Every structure is written in C-alpha cells, then in structure tokens.
Amino acid sequence: MRLAELSERSGVSTATIKYYLREGLLAPGRQVNATTADYDEEHLRRLRLVRALIQVGRLPVATVREVLGHVDDESLGRTIRMGAALWALPQIREPDAEDAYVRAARDEVDQLLDTLGWSNAKALVTISPAYRSLVVAVAAFRRLGHGWGAERMEPYARLMHEAAVLDLDFVETYPTEAERVEIAVLGTVLGEPMLLALRRLAQEEESARRYGFE
Amino acid sequence: MRLAELSERSGVSTATIKYYLREGLLAPGRQVNATTADYDEEHLRRLRLVRALIQVGRLPVATVREVLGHVDDESLGRTIRMGAALWALPQIREPDAEDAYVRAARDEVDQLLDTLGWSNAKALVTISPAYRSLVVAVAAFRRLGHGWGAERMEPYARLMHEAAVLDLDFVETYPTEAERVEIAVLGTVLGEPMLLALRRLAQEEESARRYGFE
C-alpha cells in the first residue's frame, strides 16, 4: 500500500509517519520509484504498536526505540525476548534506597515466591524490574505501619497468575513470534489501565452488594 | 503523645507535621498549655494516610484535602463514602472526546456489565470514574485495531471481582467506619502498584514455565 493508505488505515497522519520513519521507529517501505514507497501489513502493525507506546503509554521516542529493539531481537528466547521488551517499559516504581523497610519487604516477597512455588520468577529476581517494583510497594505499606506479609499477598498473586495464564493464552493465538512479542507489549501498555479500571468497578459492585447505596 | 513522639512513630519530621497541621490535613492536637499539644492514635493513623497520599500517591495537597473531606463525611452511606473518597483520587484516564471508538467501547462495557450481572455497577455508570476509565482503555485498544470485546474482558472482570471480595473482607476487619474508609483509600493508592507488579511477576513465571529461559 502507499503512504496515504497506510495513514488512512492506521489513523496516523502522513507527517507523523514520516517522522517515525526518520526516527527509525518504522522500517522504510519498499522503494517503487524515486518518490514512492510501498508498505505492507507488517508496517501497519508496527505503526499501531508505535502509536500505542507513544500516545497511550506516553513513552519518549528513545524508550520506544529500545522496546522495539528487543521486540525485533530474534536471537533471544521467548521469555527473555518478551521480558526484555517489557523491562524496557517505564517501571511502576524503583527502590529509592536500601533501608530497613526495603530489606524486610524483600524477605516477605521472597517468602511469597517460595510459598507459591514460583521458582522461575525467583530465578529472575536479580534482573526483574517487576520484582523490585513489588518490593517497593510492600515497603511502602510497611513504612506506613501496615503489614503486607506474604500471607496477605498470596491470594492476590494467585489471581494475577490466573490473569497471566489468560494473557499468554491470548498471545499464543498470534501466528508469528514477532506478533506475539508485540501483543505482549501492547497488553502491558493498554491492559494495565483496563485491569485497574475493572478492579475499581468490581469494588463498587461488591460494596453496593454488601452495603447498598444508602 | 507529644509532637516529638508523633514524629518518631510516624517517621514524618516535626516540620512536615506542622505543615500538615497548617494546611488542615491533620486535626489540631488537644492543647495542654500555651506551647504544648497532645496527639492520639487517631492523629497517627491520619498522618500515615496523608503521607501515603502525598509521598506514594503523589497527590497535591488540595486533592488530599478533598479525599479526606469524603473520608470524614459521616453523613454518607458506606458505598458512597468510600466511592467519593476513591473518586477524588486521580483517575487512570478520562475520555478525550466522544468519538466513534468511545461509543463502541461504551457498548462493549455495557454488555460486559450485563453479562456479569453487575447491576450495581451499572446503576453507577453516570457518576463512576472507573466506568469512564474502562471505556477509555477499551477505546484505545479498538483505535489500534485490536478488538477487546465483552467476551475477552469477562474472565479478567471475574478475577478482579475476586480481588474486590478480598479487598472488602480485609477492610471489614477494621473496627471503625473511619478506619475502614481510610484503609480502602490506602488499598487503592498502595495496592494498585502492588497488583501490577504481581501481574508482571506472574507473567514472567508463566512464560518461563511454558518456554523456559533459552
């Protein structure tokens, strides 16, 4: 397809597409003649991903380039390829300092992983930003005088594991590895606000069931 | 307790406590003499909440004041009191415009609520920011050419309902209504990053189980 059609089908202006091409976020089209290039479905798919990362995920161009670099790295196994792409996304929160609360929180999280039998996640703790984010969240509760021990986290972790099974089952419905990694990134950028909105809606539903509206 | 002890037990400096007192985020202590006031456990609890909202939730002082106003409004029923406090928190995302994607997304979300039988949540759609956030998240997927219909959302909604039951069960372990509303607000501000971190960890665990680390 020509640039105009790519623009129409993606809803992204031709000026913006040209900008993405210059920034290397989109591979050049196949040159048909000196002034015309041809684009295919893969360009369209990639353009939608770039747009999601920039407009919905609000990532800077340099971060998008880093995420795409991992998405395209065929030398990586699937877990690490998805992981690397997701780990390049802005993280929920990083530890500010290694204080006593952070250390206690780390013990709680490690105990949780043992209880759950998540030995794979445990093998990744030194490199996983998700692990560090969880430690920081638990440390924040502790600092406020609220214990959030392994026992209290466990049922939530089990629910999130059910969600992860749904996530990966859906990712596997895509035929190529490139699409699978892309959809995993999209699912994180777009799926997290959806999950939180569903949780707040569910809280309203459950609260009204228990206490009514009075 | 005196100001110094309140500071020590909360980990908040006396200068910051005085600032919160001036801004009306913390009720004055009981005046013992011209220069000394006495604080109790309720002050400590409120101070921890204010600190969580400002430091972890990164809310501006005016928003904290609004949230606390709802937390303290004993004239409201429990659902609306919790709801009002939570709705004053910054929302995940608001619709930018009423375009075709937003309208289609609203239809999907309404169908989801019907399928789930969430009639209470449905009764709140005109005032609930969670509903609008969900519509926006679904519209973002649609705009990128990914259908996220009611059918695909349903299992996630059921998981989030299980999480909401856990949330409210925990809230109910607190003896007073004021504490229950406070802990609901804390659970949202601190609990959301925790839930997302657990989800990313669970994805890593599940991915490694399916595909190994190669």
mmCIF file with all atom_site columns, N, CA and C in Angstrom, chain A residues 20-85:
data_model
loop_
_atom_site.group_PDB
_atom_site.id
_atom_site.type_symbol
_atom_site.label_atom_id
_atom_site.label_alt_id
_atom_site.label_comp_id
_atom_site.label_asym_id
_atom_site.label_entity_id
_atom_site.label_seq_id
_atom_site.pdbx_PDB_ins_code
_atom_site.Cartn_x
_atom_site.Cartn_y
_atom_site.Cartn_z
_atom_site.occupancy
_atom_site.B_iso_or_equiv
_atom_site.pdbx_formal_charge
_atom_site.auth_seq_id
_atom_site.auth_comp_id
_atom_site.auth_asym_id
_atom_site.auth_atom_id
_atom_site.pdbx_PDB_model_num
ATOM 1   N N  . TYR A 1 20 ? 8.192  9.129   12.194 1.00 0.00 ? 20 TYR A N  1
ATOM 2   C CA . TYR A 1 20 ? 8.562  7.810   12.734 1.00 0.00 ? 20 TYR A CA 1
ATOM 3   C C  . TYR A 1 20 ? 9.608  7.139   11.838 1.00 0.00 ? 20 TYR A C  1
ATOM 4   N N  . LEU A 1 21 ? 9.468  7.309   10.513 1.00 0.00 ? 21 LEU A N  1
ATOM 5   C CA . LEU A 1 21 ? 10.439 6.727   9.571  1.00 0.00 ? 21 LEU A CA 1
ATOM 6   C C  . LEU A 1 21 ? 11.818 7.353   9.791  1.00 0.00 ? 21 LEU A C  1
ATOM 7   N N  . ARG A 1 22 ? 11.852 8.680   9.927  1.00 0.00 ? 22 ARG A N  1
ATOM 8   C CA . ARG A 1 22 ? 13.128 9.374   10.153 1.00 0.00 ? 22 ARG A CA 1
ATOM 9   C C  . ARG A 1 22 ? 13.776 8.938   11.463 1.00 0.00 ? 22 ARG A C  1
ATOM 10  N N  . GLU A 1 23 ? 12.919 8.698   12.499 1.00 0.00 ? 23 GLU A N  1
ATOM 11  C CA . GLU A 1 23 ? 13.433 8.321   13.813 1.00 0.00 ? 23 GLU A CA 1
ATOM 12  C C  . GLU A 1 23 ? 13.780 6.831   13.901 1.00 0.00 ? 23 GLU A C  1
ATOM 13  N N  . GLY A 1 24 ? 13.517 6.109   12.805 1.00 0.00 ? 24 GLY A N  1
ATOM 14  C CA . GLY A 1 24 ? 13.854 4.684   12.788 1.00 0.00 ? 24 GLY A CA 1
ATOM 15  C C  . GLY A 1 24 ? 12.892 3.820   13.588 1.00 0.00 ? 24 GLY A C  1
ATOM 16  N N  . LEU A 1 25 ? 11.700 4.325   13.895 1.00 0.00 ? 25 LEU A N  1
ATOM 17  C CA . LEU A 1 25 ? 10.720 3.526   14.638 1.00 0.00 ? 25 LEU A CA 1
ATOM 18  C C  . LEU A 1 25 ? 9.918  2.629   13.693 1.00 0.00 ? 25 LEU A C  1
ATOM 19  N N  . LEU A 1 26 ? 10.025 2.939   12.401 1.00 0.00 ? 26 LEU A N  1
ATOM 20  C CA . LEU A 1 26 ? 9.300  2.201   11.374 1.00 0.00 ? 26 LEU A CA 1
ATOM 21  C C  . LEU A 1 26 ? 10.312 1.920   10.265 1.00 0.00 ? 26 LEU A C  1
ATOM 22  N N  . ALA A 1 27 ? 10.336 0.643   9.787  1.00 0.00 ? 27 ALA A N  1
ATOM 23  C CA . ALA A 1 27 ? 11.277 0.306   8.712  1.00 0.00 ? 27 ALA A CA 1
ATOM 24  C C  . ALA A 1 27 ? 10.843 1.008   7.424  1.00 0.00 ? 27 ALA A C  1
ATOM 25  N N  . PRO A 1 28 ? 11.806 1.402   6.578  1.00 0.00 ? 28 PRO A N  1
ATOM 26  C CA . PRO A 1 28 ? 11.435 2.042   5.304  1.00 0.00 ? 28 PRO A CA 1
ATOM 27  C C  . PRO A 1 28 ? 10.588 1.095   4.462  1.00 0.00 ? 28 PRO A C  1
ATOM 28  N N  . GLY A 1 29 ? 9.711  1.674   3.623  1.00 0.00 ? 29 GLY A N  1
ATOM 29  C CA . GLY A 1 29 ? 8.936  0.852   2.697  1.00 0.00 ? 29 GLY A CA 1
ATOM 30  C C  . GLY A 1 29 ? 9.826  0.370   1.559  1.00 0.00 ? 29 GLY A C  1
ATOM 31  N N  . ARG A 1 30 ? 9.264  -0.513  0.730  1.00 0.00 ? 30 ARG A N  1
ATOM 32  C CA . ARG A 1 30 ? 9.998  -0.988  -0.445 1.00 0.00 ? 30 ARG A CA 1
ATOM 33  C C  . ARG A 1 30 ? 9.921  0.120   -1.500 1.00 0.00 ? 30 ARG A C  1
ATOM 34  N N  . GLN A 1 31 ? 11.087 0.613   -1.936 1.00 0.00 ? 31 GLN A N  1
ATOM 35  C CA . GLN A 1 31 ? 11.107 1.748   -2.858 1.00 0.00 ? 31 GLN A CA 1
ATOM 36  C C  . GLN A 1 31 ? 10.588 1.309   -4.232 1.00 0.00 ? 31 GLN A C  1
ATOM 37  N N  . VAL A 1 32 ? 9.523  1.951   -4.729 1.00 0.00 ? 32 VAL A N  1
ATOM 38  C CA . VAL A 1 32 ? 8.940  1.601   -6.020 1.00 0.00 ? 32 VAL A CA 1
ATOM 39  C C  . VAL A 1 32 ? 9.580  2.447   -7.112 1.00 0.00 ? 32 VAL A C  1
ATOM 40  N N  . ASN A 1 33 ? 9.708  3.735   -6.841 1.00 0.00 ? 33 ASN A N  1
ATOM 41  C CA . ASN A 1 33 ? 10.499 4.613   -7.705 1.00 0.00 ? 33 ASN A CA 1
ATOM 42  C C  . ASN A 1 33 ? 11.064 5.728   -6.836 1.00 0.00 ? 33 ASN A C  1
ATOM 43  N N  . ALA A 1 34 ? 11.644 6.738   -7.440 1.00 0.00 ? 34 ALA A N  1
ATOM 44  C CA . ALA A 1 34 ? 12.373 7.755   -6.667 1.00 0.00 ? 34 ALA A CA 1
ATOM 45  C C  . ALA A 1 34 ? 11.523 8.413   -5.596 1.00 0.00 ? 34 ALA A C  1
ATOM 46  N N  . THR A 1 35 ? 10.214 8.552   -5.815 1.00 0.00 ? 35 THR A N  1
ATOM 47  C CA . THR A 1 35 ? 9.383  9.295   -4.862 1.00 0.00 ? 35 THR A CA 1
ATOM 48  C C  . THR A 1 35 ? 8.326  8.433   -4.166 1.00 0.00 ? 35 THR A C  1
ATOM 49  N N  . THR A 1 36 ? 8.233  7.168   -4.521 1.00 0.00 ? 36 THR A N  1
ATOM 50  C CA . THR A 1 36 ? 7.146  6.348   -3.982 1.00 0.00 ? 36 THR A CA 1
ATOM 51  C C  . THR A 1 36 ? 7.672  5.086   -3.315 1.00 0.00 ? 36 THR A C  1
ATOM 52  N N  . ALA A 1 37 ? 7.129  4.787   -2.138 1.00 0.00 ? 37 ALA A N  1
ATOM 53  C CA . ALA A 1 37 ? 7.491  3.547   -1.443 1.00 0.00 ? 37 ALA A CA 1
ATOM 54  C C  . ALA A 1 37 ? 6.223  2.748   -1.163 1.00 0.00 ? 37 ALA A C  1
ATOM 55  N N  . ASP A 1 38 ? 6.417  1.453   -1.005 1.00 0.00 ? 38 ASP A N  1
ATOM 56  C CA . ASP A 1 38 ? 5.286  0.560   -0.796 1.00 0.00 ? 38 ASP A CA 1
ATOM 57  C C  . ASP A 1 38 ? 5.368  -0.027  0.617  1.00 0.00 ? 38 ASP A C  1
ATOM 58  N N  . TYR A 1 39 ? 4.234  -0.064  1.317  1.00 0.00 ? 39 TYR A N  1
ATOM 59  C CA . TYR A 1 39 ? 4.193  -0.569  2.691  1.00 0.00 ? 39 TYR A CA 1
ATOM 60  C C  . TYR A 1 39 ? 3.274  -1.792  2.774  1.00 0.00 ? 39 TYR A C  1
ATOM 61  N N  . ASP A 1 40 ? 3.545  -2.659  3.751  1.00 0.00 ? 40 ASP A N  1
ATOM 62  C CA . ASP A 1 40 ? 2.703  -3.870  3.868  1.00 0.00 ? 40 ASP A CA 1
ATOM 63  C C  . ASP A 1 40 ? 2.041  -3.955  5.254  1.00 0.00 ? 40 ASP A C  1
ATOM 64  N N  . GLU A 1 41 ? 1.397  -5.090  5.496  1.00 0.00 ? 41 GLU A N  1
ATOM 65  C CA . GLU A 1 41 ? 0.651  -5.283  6.749  1.00 0.00 ? 41 GLU A CA 1
ATOM 66  C C  . GLU A 1 41 ? 1.557  -5.184  7.980  1.00 0.00 ? 41 GLU A C  1
ATOM 67  N N  . GLU A 1 42 ? 2.815  -5.600  7.769  1.00 0.00 ? 42 GLU A N  1
ATOM 68  C CA . GLU A 1 42 ? 3.749  -5.551  8.896  1.00 0.00 ? 42 GLU A CA 1
ATOM 69  C C  . GLU A 1 42 ? 4.036  -4.101  9.309  1.00 0.00 ? 42 GLU A C  1
ATOM 70  N N  . HIS A 1 43 ? 4.126  -3.217  8.297  1.00 0.00 ? 43 HIS A N  1
ATOM 71  C CA . HIS A 1 43 ? 4.294  -1.793  8.602  1.00 0.00 ? 43 HIS A CA 1
ATOM 72  C C  . HIS A 1 43 ? 3.101  -1.261  9.389  1.00 0.00 ? 43 HIS A C  1
ATOM 73  N N  . LEU A 1 44 ? 1.905  -1.681  8.958  1.00 0.00 ? 44 LEU A N  1
ATOM 74  C CA . LEU A 1 44 ? 0.679  -1.216  9.620  1.00 0.00 ? 44 LEU A CA 1
ATOM 75  C C  . LEU A 1 44 ? 0.667  -1.654  11.087 1.00 0.00 ? 44 LEU A C  1
ATOM 76  N N  . ARG A 1 45 ? 1.043  -2.931  11.300 1.00 0.00 ? 45 ARG A N  1
ATOM 77  C CA . ARG A 1 45 ? 1.028  -3.478  12.657 1.00 0.00 ? 45 ARG A CA 1
ATOM 78  C C  . ARG A 1 45 ? 2.031  -2.730  13.545 1.00 0.00 ? 45 ARG A C  1
ATOM 79  N N  . ARG A 1 46 ? 3.238  -2.519  12.987 1.00 0.00 ? 46 ARG A N  1
ATOM 80  C CA . ARG A 1 46 ? 4.272  -1.848  13.743 1.00 0.00 ? 46 ARG A CA 1
ATOM 81  C C  . ARG A 1 46 ? 3.882  -0.392  14.050 1.00 0.00 ? 46 ARG A C  1
ATOM 82  N N  . LEU A 1 47 ? 3.243  0.237   13.076 1.00 0.00 ? 47 LEU A N  1
ATOM 83  C CA . LEU A 1 47 ? 2.804  1.620   13.252 1.00 0.00 ? 47 LEU A CA 1
ATOM 84  C C  . LEU A 1 47 ? 1.797  1.725   14.407 1.00 0.00 ? 47 LEU A C  1
ATOM 85  N N  . ARG A 1 48 ? 0.897  0.754   14.475 1.00 0.00 ? 48 ARG A N  1
ATOM 86  C CA . ARG A 1 48 ? -0.084 0.752   15.576 1.00 0.00 ? 48 ARG A CA 1
ATOM 87  C C  . ARG A 1 48 ? 0.588  0.570   16.925 1.00 0.00 ? 48 ARG A C  1
ATOM 88  N N  . LEU A 1 49 ? 1.617  -0.293  16.940 1.00 0.00 ? 49 LEU A N  1
ATOM 89  C CA . LEU A 1 49 ? 2.339  -0.502  18.201 1.00 0.00 ? 49 LEU A CA 1
ATOM 90  C C  . LEU A 1 49 ? 3.058  0.777   18.622 1.00 0.00 ? 49 LEU A C  1
ATOM 91  N N  . VAL A 1 50 ? 3.744  1.412   17.683 1.00 0.00 ? 50 VAL A N  1
ATOM 92  C CA . VAL A 1 50 ? 4.482  2.652   17.975 1.00 0.00 ? 50 VAL A CA 1
ATOM 93  C C  . VAL A 1 50 ? 3.518  3.706   18.513 1.00 0.00 ? 50 VAL A C  1
ATOM 94  N N  . ARG A 1 51 ? 2.363  3.803   17.851 1.00 0.00 ? 51 ARG A N  1
ATOM 95  C CA . ARG A 1 51 ? 1.375  4.788   18.256 1.00 0.00 ? 51 ARG A CA 1
ATOM 96  C C  . ARG A 1 51 ? 0.859  4.516   19.675 1.00 0.00 ? 51 ARG A C  1
ATOM 97  N N  . ALA A 1 52 ? 0.642  3.226   19.990 1.00 0.00 ? 52 ALA A N  1
ATOM 98  C CA . ALA A 1 52 ? 0.171  2.875   21.333 1.00 0.00 ? 52 ALA A CA 1
ATOM 99  C C  . ALA A 1 52 ? 1.212  3.256   22.379 1.00 0.00 ? 52 ALA A C  1
ATOM 100 N N  . LEU A 1 53 ? 2.481  2.965   22.071 1.00 0.00 ? 53 LEU A N  1
ATOM 101 C CA . LEU A 1 53 ? 3.535  3.242   23.044 1.00 0.00 ? 53 LEU A CA 1
ATOM 102 C C  . LEU A 1 53 ? 3.683  4.742   23.267 1.00 0.00 ? 53 LEU A C  1
ATOM 103 N N  . ILE A 1 54 ? 3.570  5.521   22.185 1.00 0.00 ? 54 ILE A N  1
ATOM 104 C CA . ILE A 1 54 ? 3.782  6.965   22.295 1.00 0.00 ? 54 ILE A CA 1
ATOM 105 C C  . ILE A 1 54 ? 2.538  7.676   22.819 1.00 0.00 ? 54 ILE A C  1
ATOM 106 N N  . GLN A 1 55 ? 1.366  7.345   22.258 1.00 0.00 ? 55 GLN A N  1
ATOM 107 C CA . GLN A 1 55 ? 0.172  8.109   22.626 1.00 0.00 ? 55 GLN A CA 1
ATOM 108 C C  . GLN A 1 55 ? -0.499 7.599   23.891 1.00 0.00 ? 55 GLN A C  1
ATOM 109 N N  . VAL A 1 56 ? -0.594 6.286   24.022 1.00 0.00 ? 56 VAL A N  1
ATOM 110 C CA . VAL A 1 56 ? -1.267 5.748   25.213 1.00 0.00 ? 56 VAL A CA 1
ATOM 111 C C  . VAL A 1 56 ? -0.263 5.539   26.342 1.00 0.00 ? 56 VAL A C  1
ATOM 112 N N  . GLY A 1 57 ? 0.889  4.917   26.005 1.00 0.00 ? 57 GLY A N  1
ATOM 113 C CA . GLY A 1 57 ? 1.892  4.659   27.039 1.00 0.00 ? 57 GLY A CA 1
ATOM 114 C C  . GLY A 1 57 ? 2.715  5.887   27.375 1.00 0.00 ? 57 GLY A C  1
ATOM 115 N N  . ARG A 1 58 ? 2.622  6.919   26.518 1.00 0.00 ? 58 ARG A N  1
ATOM 116 C CA . ARG A 1 58 ? 3.354  8.182   26.729 1.00 0.00 ? 58 ARG A CA 1
ATOM 117 C C  . ARG A 1 58 ? 4.857  7.983   26.889 1.00 0.00 ? 58 ARG A C  1
ATOM 118 N N  . LEU A 1 59 ? 5.406  7.029   26.118 1.00 0.00 ? 59 LEU A N  1
ATOM 119 C CA . LEU A 1 59 ? 6.850  6.789   26.184 1.00 0.00 ? 59 LEU A CA 1
ATOM 120 C C  . LEU A 1 59 ? 7.576  7.785   25.295 1.00 0.00 ? 59 LEU A C  1
ATOM 121 N N  . PRO A 1 60 ? 8.774  8.217   25.716 1.00 0.00 ? 60 PRO A N  1
ATOM 122 C CA . PRO A 1 60 ? 9.612  9.025   24.825 1.00 0.00 ? 60 PRO A CA 1
ATOM 123 C C  . PRO A 1 60 ? 10.136 8.164   23.674 1.00 0.00 ? 60 PRO A C  1
ATOM 124 N N  . VAL A 1 61 ? 10.478 8.831   22.563 1.00 0.00 ? 61 VAL A N  1
ATOM 125 C CA . VAL A 1 61 ? 10.918 8.125   21.356 1.00 0.00 ? 61 VAL A CA 1
ATOM 126 C C  . VAL A 1 61 ? 12.092 7.191   21.641 1.00 0.00 ? 61 VAL A C  1
ATOM 127 N N  . ALA A 1 62 ? 13.046 7.645   22.472 1.00 0.00 ? 62 ALA A N  1
ATOM 128 C CA . ALA A 1 62 ? 14.231 6.814   22.744 1.00 0.00 ? 62 ALA A CA 1
ATOM 129 C C  . ALA A 1 62 ? 13.828 5.497   23.420 1.00 0.00 ? 62 ALA A C  1
ATOM 130 N N  . THR A 1 63 ? 12.823 5.562   24.318 1.00 0.00 ? 63 THR A N  1
ATOM 131 C CA . THR A 1 63 ? 12.376 4.351   25.001 1.00 0.00 ? 63 THR A CA 1
ATOM 132 C C  . THR A 1 63 ? 11.657 3.424   24.028 1.00 0.00 ? 63 THR A C  1
ATOM 133 N N  . VAL A 1 64 ? 10.845 4.017   23.147 1.00 0.00 ? 64 VAL A N  1
ATOM 134 C CA . VAL A 1 64 ? 10.154 3.211   22.138 1.00 0.00 ? 64 VAL A CA 1
ATOM 135 C C  . VAL A 1 64 ? 11.182 2.467   21.290 1.00 0.00 ? 64 VAL A C  1
ATOM 136 N N  . ARG A 1 65 ? 12.260 3.177   20.913 1.00 0.00 ? 65 ARG A N  1
ATOM 137 C CA . ARG A 1 65 ? 13.298 2.546   20.091 1.00 0.00 ? 65 ARG A CA 1
ATOM 138 C C  . ARG A 1 65 ? 13.914 1.367   20.839 1.00 0.00 ? 65 ARG A C  1
ATOM 139 N N  . GLU A 1 66 ? 14.130 1.542   22.142 1.00 0.00 ? 66 GLU A N  1
ATOM 140 C CA . GLU A 1 66 ? 14.721 0.463   22.950 1.00 0.00 ? 66 GLU A CA 1
ATOM 141 C C  . GLU A 1 66 ? 13.777 -0.748  23.035 1.00 0.00 ? 66 GLU A C  1
ATOM 142 N N  . VAL A 1 67 ? 12.480 -0.466  23.292 1.00 0.00 ? 67 VAL A N  1
ATOM 143 C CA . VAL A 1 67 ? 11.494 -1.546  23.377 1.00 0.00 ? 67 VAL A CA 1
ATOM 144 C C  . VAL A 1 67 ? 11.460 -2.316  22.051 1.00 0.00 ? 67 VAL A C  1
ATOM 145 N N  . LEU A 1 68 ? 11.408 -1.583  20.929 1.00 0.00 ? 68 LEU A N  1
ATOM 146 C CA . LEU A 1 68 ? 11.329 -2.228  19.615 1.00 0.00 ? 68 LEU A CA 1
ATOM 147 C C  . LEU A 1 68 ? 12.588 -3.033  19.318 1.00 0.00 ? 68 LEU A C  1
ATOM 148 N N  . GLY A 1 69 ? 13.734 -2.546  19.806 1.00 0.00 ? 69 GLY A N  1
ATOM 149 C CA . GLY A 1 69 ? 14.983 -3.277  19.610 1.00 0.00 ? 69 GLY A CA 1
ATOM 150 C C  . GLY A 1 69 ? 14.894 -4.681  20.203 1.00 0.00 ? 69 GLY A C  1
ATOM 151 N N  . HIS A 1 70 ? 14.265 -4.777  21.377 1.00 0.00 ? 70 HIS A N  1
ATOM 152 C CA . HIS A 1 70 ? 14.104 -6.095  21.999 1.00 0.00 ? 70 HIS A CA 1
ATOM 153 C C  . HIS A 1 70 ? 13.035 -6.912  21.280 1.00 0.00 ? 70 HIS A C  1
ATOM 154 N N  . VAL A 1 71 ? 11.942 -6.239  20.878 1.00 0.00 ? 71 VAL A N  1
ATOM 155 C CA . VAL A 1 71 ? 10.873 -6.938  20.150 1.00 0.00 ? 71 VAL A CA 1
ATOM 156 C C  . VAL A 1 71 ? 11.456 -7.615  18.911 1.00 0.00 ? 71 VAL A C  1
ATOM 157 N N  . ASP A 1 72 ? 12.420 -6.942  18.265 1.00 0.00 ? 72 ASP A N  1
ATOM 158 C CA . ASP A 1 72 ? 12.958 -7.438  16.992 1.00 0.00 ? 72 ASP A CA 1
ATOM 159 C C  . ASP A 1 72 ? 14.159 -8.363  17.154 1.00 0.00 ? 72 ASP A C  1
ATOM 160 N N  . ASP A 1 73 ? 14.609 -8.584  18.373 1.00 0.00 ? 73 ASP A N  1
ATOM 161 C CA . ASP A 1 73 ? 15.834 -9.354  18.567 1.00 0.00 ? 73 ASP A CA 1
ATOM 162 C C  . ASP A 1 73 ? 15.545 -10.844 18.526 1.00 0.00 ? 73 ASP A C  1
ATOM 163 N N  . GLU A 1 74 ? 15.720 -11.438 17.343 1.00 0.00 ? 74 GLU A N  1
ATOM 164 C CA . GLU A 1 74 ? 15.368 -12.853 17.167 1.00 0.00 ? 74 GLU A CA 1
ATOM 165 C C  . GLU A 1 74 ? 16.373 -13.795 17.802 1.00 0.00 ? 74 GLU A C  1
ATOM 166 N N  . SER A 1 75 ? 17.478 -13.243 18.296 1.00 0.00 ? 75 SER A N  1
ATOM 167 C CA . SER A 1 75 ? 18.476 -14.111 18.920 1.00 0.00 ? 75 SER A CA 1
ATOM 168 C C  . SER A 1 75 ? 18.055 -14.532 20.328 1.00 0.00 ? 75 SER A C  1
ATOM 169 N N  . LEU A 1 76 ? 17.036 -13.849 20.879 1.00 0.00 ? 76 LEU A N  1
ATOM 170 C CA . LEU A 1 76 ? 16.628 -14.135 22.255 1.00 0.00 ? 76 LEU A CA 1
ATOM 171 C C  . LEU A 1 76 ? 15.554 -15.223 22.303 1.00 0.00 ? 76 LEU A C  1
ATOM 172 N N  . GLY A 1 77 ? 15.563 -16.027 23.361 1.00 0.00 ? 77 GLY A N  1
ATOM 173 C CA . GLY A 1 77 ? 14.470 -16.963 23.597 1.00 0.00 ? 77 GLY A CA 1
ATOM 174 C C  . GLY A 1 77 ? 13.214 -16.178 23.951 1.00 0.00 ? 77 GLY A C  1
ATOM 175 N N  . ARG A 1 78 ? 12.048 -16.846 23.915 1.00 0.00 ? 78 ARG A N  1
ATOM 176 C CA . ARG A 1 78 ? 10.795 -16.113 24.032 1.00 0.00 ? 78 ARG A CA 1
ATOM 177 C C  . ARG A 1 78 ? 10.626 -15.399 25.368 1.00 0.00 ? 78 ARG A C  1
ATOM 178 N N  . THR A 1 79 ? 10.949 -16.091 26.473 1.00 0.00 ? 79 THR A N  1
ATOM 179 C CA . THR A 1 79 ? 10.770 -15.493 27.798 1.00 0.00 ? 79 THR A CA 1
ATOM 180 C C  . THR A 1 79 ? 11.624 -14.238 27.938 1.00 0.00 ? 79 THR A C  1
ATOM 181 N N  . ILE A 1 80 ? 12.884 -14.344 27.503 1.00 0.00 ? 80 ILE A N  1
ATOM 182 C CA . ILE A 1 80 ? 13.798 -13.217 27.657 1.00 0.00 ? 80 ILE A CA 1
ATOM 183 C C  . ILE A 1 80 ? 13.466 -12.115 26.652 1.00 0.00 ? 80 ILE A C  1
ATOM 184 N N  . ARG A 1 81 ? 12.998 -12.519 25.456 1.00 0.00 ? 81 ARG A N  1
ATOM 185 C CA . ARG A 1 81 ? 12.665 -11.513 24.446 1.00 0.00 ? 81 ARG A CA 1
ATOM 186 C C  . ARG A 1 81 ? 11.465 -10.676 24.907 1.00 0.00 ? 81 ARG A C  1
ATOM 187 N N  . MET A 1 82 ? 10.410 -11.351 25.362 1.00 0.00 ? 82 MET A N  1
ATOM 188 C CA . MET A 1 82 ? 9.259  -10.626 25.915 1.00 0.00 ? 82 MET A CA 1
ATOM 189 C C  . MET A 1 82 ? 9.677  -9.837  27.138 1.00 0.00 ? 82 MET A C  1
ATOM 190 N N  . GLY A 1 83 ? 10.451 -10.509 27.995 1.00 0.00 ? 83 GLY A N  1
ATOM 191 C CA . GLY A 1 83 ? 10.872 -9.866  29.241 1.00 0.00 ? 83 GLY A CA 1
ATOM 192 C C  . GLY A 1 83 ? 11.662 -8.604  28.959 1.00 0.00 ? 83 GLY A C  1
ATOM 193 N N  . ALA A 1 84 ? 12.617 -8.695  28.038 1.00 0.00 ? 84 ALA A N  1
ATOM 194 C CA . ALA A 1 84 ? 13.476 -7.547  27.742 1.00 0.00 ? 84 ALA A CA 1
ATOM 195 C C  . ALA A 1 84 ? 12.633 -6.398  27.196 1.00 0.00 ? 84 ALA A C  1
ATOM 196 N N  . ALA A 1 85 ? 11.670 -6.719  26.325 1.00 0.00 ? 85 ALA A N  1
ATOM 197 C CA . ALA A 1 85 ? 10.801 -5.677  25.774 1.00 0.00 ? 85 ALA A CA 1
ATOM 198 C C  . ALA A 1 85 ? 9.987  -5.032  26.893 1.00 0.00 ? 85 ALA A C  1
#
